[in-house]
XYZ file of N, CA and C in Angstrom:
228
model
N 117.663 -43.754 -6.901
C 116.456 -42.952 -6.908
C 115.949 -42.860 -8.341
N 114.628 -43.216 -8.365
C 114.193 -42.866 -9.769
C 113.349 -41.509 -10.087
N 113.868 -40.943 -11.190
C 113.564 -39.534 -11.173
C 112.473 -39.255 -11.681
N 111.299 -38.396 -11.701
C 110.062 -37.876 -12.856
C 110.710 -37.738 -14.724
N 109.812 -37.657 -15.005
C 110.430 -37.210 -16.317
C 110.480 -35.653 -16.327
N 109.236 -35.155 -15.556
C 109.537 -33.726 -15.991
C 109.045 -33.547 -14.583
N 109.612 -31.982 -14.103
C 109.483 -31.173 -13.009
C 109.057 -30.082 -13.158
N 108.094 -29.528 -12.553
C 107.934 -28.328 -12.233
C 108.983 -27.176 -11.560
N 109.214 -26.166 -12.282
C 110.230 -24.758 -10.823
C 109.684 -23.654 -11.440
N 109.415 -22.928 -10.265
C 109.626 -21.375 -9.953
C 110.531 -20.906 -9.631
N 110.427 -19.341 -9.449
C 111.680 -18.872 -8.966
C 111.089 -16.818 -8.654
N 111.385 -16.950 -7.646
C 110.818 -15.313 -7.129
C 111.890 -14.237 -7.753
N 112.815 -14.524 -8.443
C 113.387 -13.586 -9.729
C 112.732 -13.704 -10.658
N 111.990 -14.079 -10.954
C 111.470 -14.337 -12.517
C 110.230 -14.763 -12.240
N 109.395 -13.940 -11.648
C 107.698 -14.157 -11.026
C 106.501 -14.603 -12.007
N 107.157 -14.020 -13.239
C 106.230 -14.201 -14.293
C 106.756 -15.560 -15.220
N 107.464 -15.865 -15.327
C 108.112 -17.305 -15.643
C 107.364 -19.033 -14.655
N 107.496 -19.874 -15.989
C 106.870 -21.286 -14.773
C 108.278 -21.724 -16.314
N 108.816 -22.391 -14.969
C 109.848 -23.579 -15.878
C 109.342 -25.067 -15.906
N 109.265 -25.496 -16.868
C 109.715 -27.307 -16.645
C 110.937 -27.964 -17.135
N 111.444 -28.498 -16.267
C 112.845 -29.387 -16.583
C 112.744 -30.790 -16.838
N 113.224 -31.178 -17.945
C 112.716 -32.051 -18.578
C 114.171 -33.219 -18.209
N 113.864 -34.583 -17.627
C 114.928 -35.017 -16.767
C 115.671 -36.180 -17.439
N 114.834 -36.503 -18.714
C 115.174 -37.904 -19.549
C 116.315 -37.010 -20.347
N 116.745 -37.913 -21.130
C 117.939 -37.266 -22.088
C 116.921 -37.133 -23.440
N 117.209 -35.523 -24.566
C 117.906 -34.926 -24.050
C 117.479 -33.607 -22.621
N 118.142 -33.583 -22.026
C 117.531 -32.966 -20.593
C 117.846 -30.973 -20.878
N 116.964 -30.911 -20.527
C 116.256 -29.152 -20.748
C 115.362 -28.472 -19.937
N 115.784 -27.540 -20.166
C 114.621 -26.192 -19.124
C 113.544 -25.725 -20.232
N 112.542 -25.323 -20.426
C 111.585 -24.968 -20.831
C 110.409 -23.696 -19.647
N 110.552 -22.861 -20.200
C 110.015 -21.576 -20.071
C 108.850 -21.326 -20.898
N 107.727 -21.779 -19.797
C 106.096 -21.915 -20.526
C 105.813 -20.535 -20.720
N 106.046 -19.452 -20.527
C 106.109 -17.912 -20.526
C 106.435 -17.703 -22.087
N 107.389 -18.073 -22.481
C 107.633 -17.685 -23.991
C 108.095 -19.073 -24.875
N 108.376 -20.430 -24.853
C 108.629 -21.316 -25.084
C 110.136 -21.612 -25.155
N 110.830 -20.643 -24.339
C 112.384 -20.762 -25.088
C 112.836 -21.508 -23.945
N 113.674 -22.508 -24.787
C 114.413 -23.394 -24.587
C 115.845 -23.556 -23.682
N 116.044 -24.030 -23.065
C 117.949 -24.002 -22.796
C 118.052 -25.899 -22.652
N 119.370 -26.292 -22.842
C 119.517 -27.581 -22.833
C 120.561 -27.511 -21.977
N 120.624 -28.498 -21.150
C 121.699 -28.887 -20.204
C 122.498 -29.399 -20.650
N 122.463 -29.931 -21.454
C 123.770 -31.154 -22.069
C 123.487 -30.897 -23.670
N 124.603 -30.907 -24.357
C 124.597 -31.304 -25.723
C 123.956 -32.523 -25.985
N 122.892 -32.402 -27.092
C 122.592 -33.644 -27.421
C 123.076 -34.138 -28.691
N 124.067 -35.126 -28.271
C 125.035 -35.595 -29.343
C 124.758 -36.408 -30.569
N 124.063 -37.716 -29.613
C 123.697 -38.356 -30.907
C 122.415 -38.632 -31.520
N 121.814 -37.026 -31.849
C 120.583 -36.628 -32.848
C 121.350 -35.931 -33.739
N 120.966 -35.692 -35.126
C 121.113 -34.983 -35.926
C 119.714 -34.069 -35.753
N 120.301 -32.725 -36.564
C 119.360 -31.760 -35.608
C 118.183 -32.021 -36.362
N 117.796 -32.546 -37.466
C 116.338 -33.123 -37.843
C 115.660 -34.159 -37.155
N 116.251 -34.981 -36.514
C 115.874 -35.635 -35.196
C 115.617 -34.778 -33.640
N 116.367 -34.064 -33.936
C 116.564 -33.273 -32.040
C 115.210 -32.135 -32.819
N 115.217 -31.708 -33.456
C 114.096 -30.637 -33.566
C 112.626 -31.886 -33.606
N 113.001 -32.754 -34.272
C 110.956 -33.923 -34.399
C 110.972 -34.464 -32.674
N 112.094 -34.552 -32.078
C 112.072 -34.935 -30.603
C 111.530 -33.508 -29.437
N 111.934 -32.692 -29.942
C 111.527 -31.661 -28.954
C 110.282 -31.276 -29.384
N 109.990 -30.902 -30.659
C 108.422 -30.772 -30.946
C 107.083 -31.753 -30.149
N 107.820 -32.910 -29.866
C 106.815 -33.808 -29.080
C 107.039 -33.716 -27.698
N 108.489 -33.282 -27.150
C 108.994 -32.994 -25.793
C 107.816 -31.691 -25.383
N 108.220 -30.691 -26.062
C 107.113 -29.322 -25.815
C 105.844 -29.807 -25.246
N 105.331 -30.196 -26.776
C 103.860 -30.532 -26.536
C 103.572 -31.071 -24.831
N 104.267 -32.330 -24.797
C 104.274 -33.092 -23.954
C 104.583 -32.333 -22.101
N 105.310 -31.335 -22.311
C 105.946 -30.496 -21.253
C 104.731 -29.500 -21.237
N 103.949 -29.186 -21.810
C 102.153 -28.206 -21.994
C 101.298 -29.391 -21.019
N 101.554 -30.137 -22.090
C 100.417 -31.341 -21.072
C 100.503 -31.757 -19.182
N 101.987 -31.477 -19.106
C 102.302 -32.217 -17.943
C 102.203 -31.215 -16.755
N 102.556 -29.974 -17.561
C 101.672 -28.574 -16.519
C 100.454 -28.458 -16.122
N 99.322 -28.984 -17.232
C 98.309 -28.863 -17.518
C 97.949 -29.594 -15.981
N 98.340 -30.858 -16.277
C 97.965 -31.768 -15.505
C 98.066 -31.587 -14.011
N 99.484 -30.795 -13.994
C 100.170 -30.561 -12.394
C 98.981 -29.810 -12.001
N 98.457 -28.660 -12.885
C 97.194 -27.163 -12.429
C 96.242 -28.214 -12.109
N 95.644 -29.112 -12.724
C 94.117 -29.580 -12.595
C 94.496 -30.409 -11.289
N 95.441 -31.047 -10.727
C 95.630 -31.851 -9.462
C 95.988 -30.546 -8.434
N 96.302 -30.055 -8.363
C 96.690 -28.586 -7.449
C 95.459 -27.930 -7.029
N 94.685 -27.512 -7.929
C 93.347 -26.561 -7.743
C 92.530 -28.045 -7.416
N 92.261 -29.185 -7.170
C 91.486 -30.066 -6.595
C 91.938 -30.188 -5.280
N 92.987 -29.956 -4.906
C 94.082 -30.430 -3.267
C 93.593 -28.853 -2.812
């Protein structure tokens, strides 16, 4: 099975929260509500001046892909 890169979740505990899970390595939850982060896996082989210039474009990129999910949703 080939997977998305990123996913959309909710969750009716946390009503005010929209997550995206980000599915490529390194793989993470992202909480568009406040931007904070959790990582599923250690990401080993970045040094953290790499893993911080990689997630700065992951973010961005995880804004956009919401963006995108809203503008196809409110057309359906």
């Amino acid at each position: 099975m080939e997977l998305p890169k990123f996913v959309l979740a909710d969750n009716t505990d946390f009503p005010e929260d929209i997550f995206i899970i980000h599915l490529d390595y390194p793989r993470f939850i992202i909480n568009l509500k406040d931007d904070e982060v959790e990582f599923l896996e250690e990401p080993e082989d970045l040094d953290e001046n790499e893993l911080n210039a990689e997630m700065e474009g992951l973010i961005v990129a995880a804004g956009e892909f919401y963006d995108r999910e809203m503008e196809r949703y409110e057309k359906n």
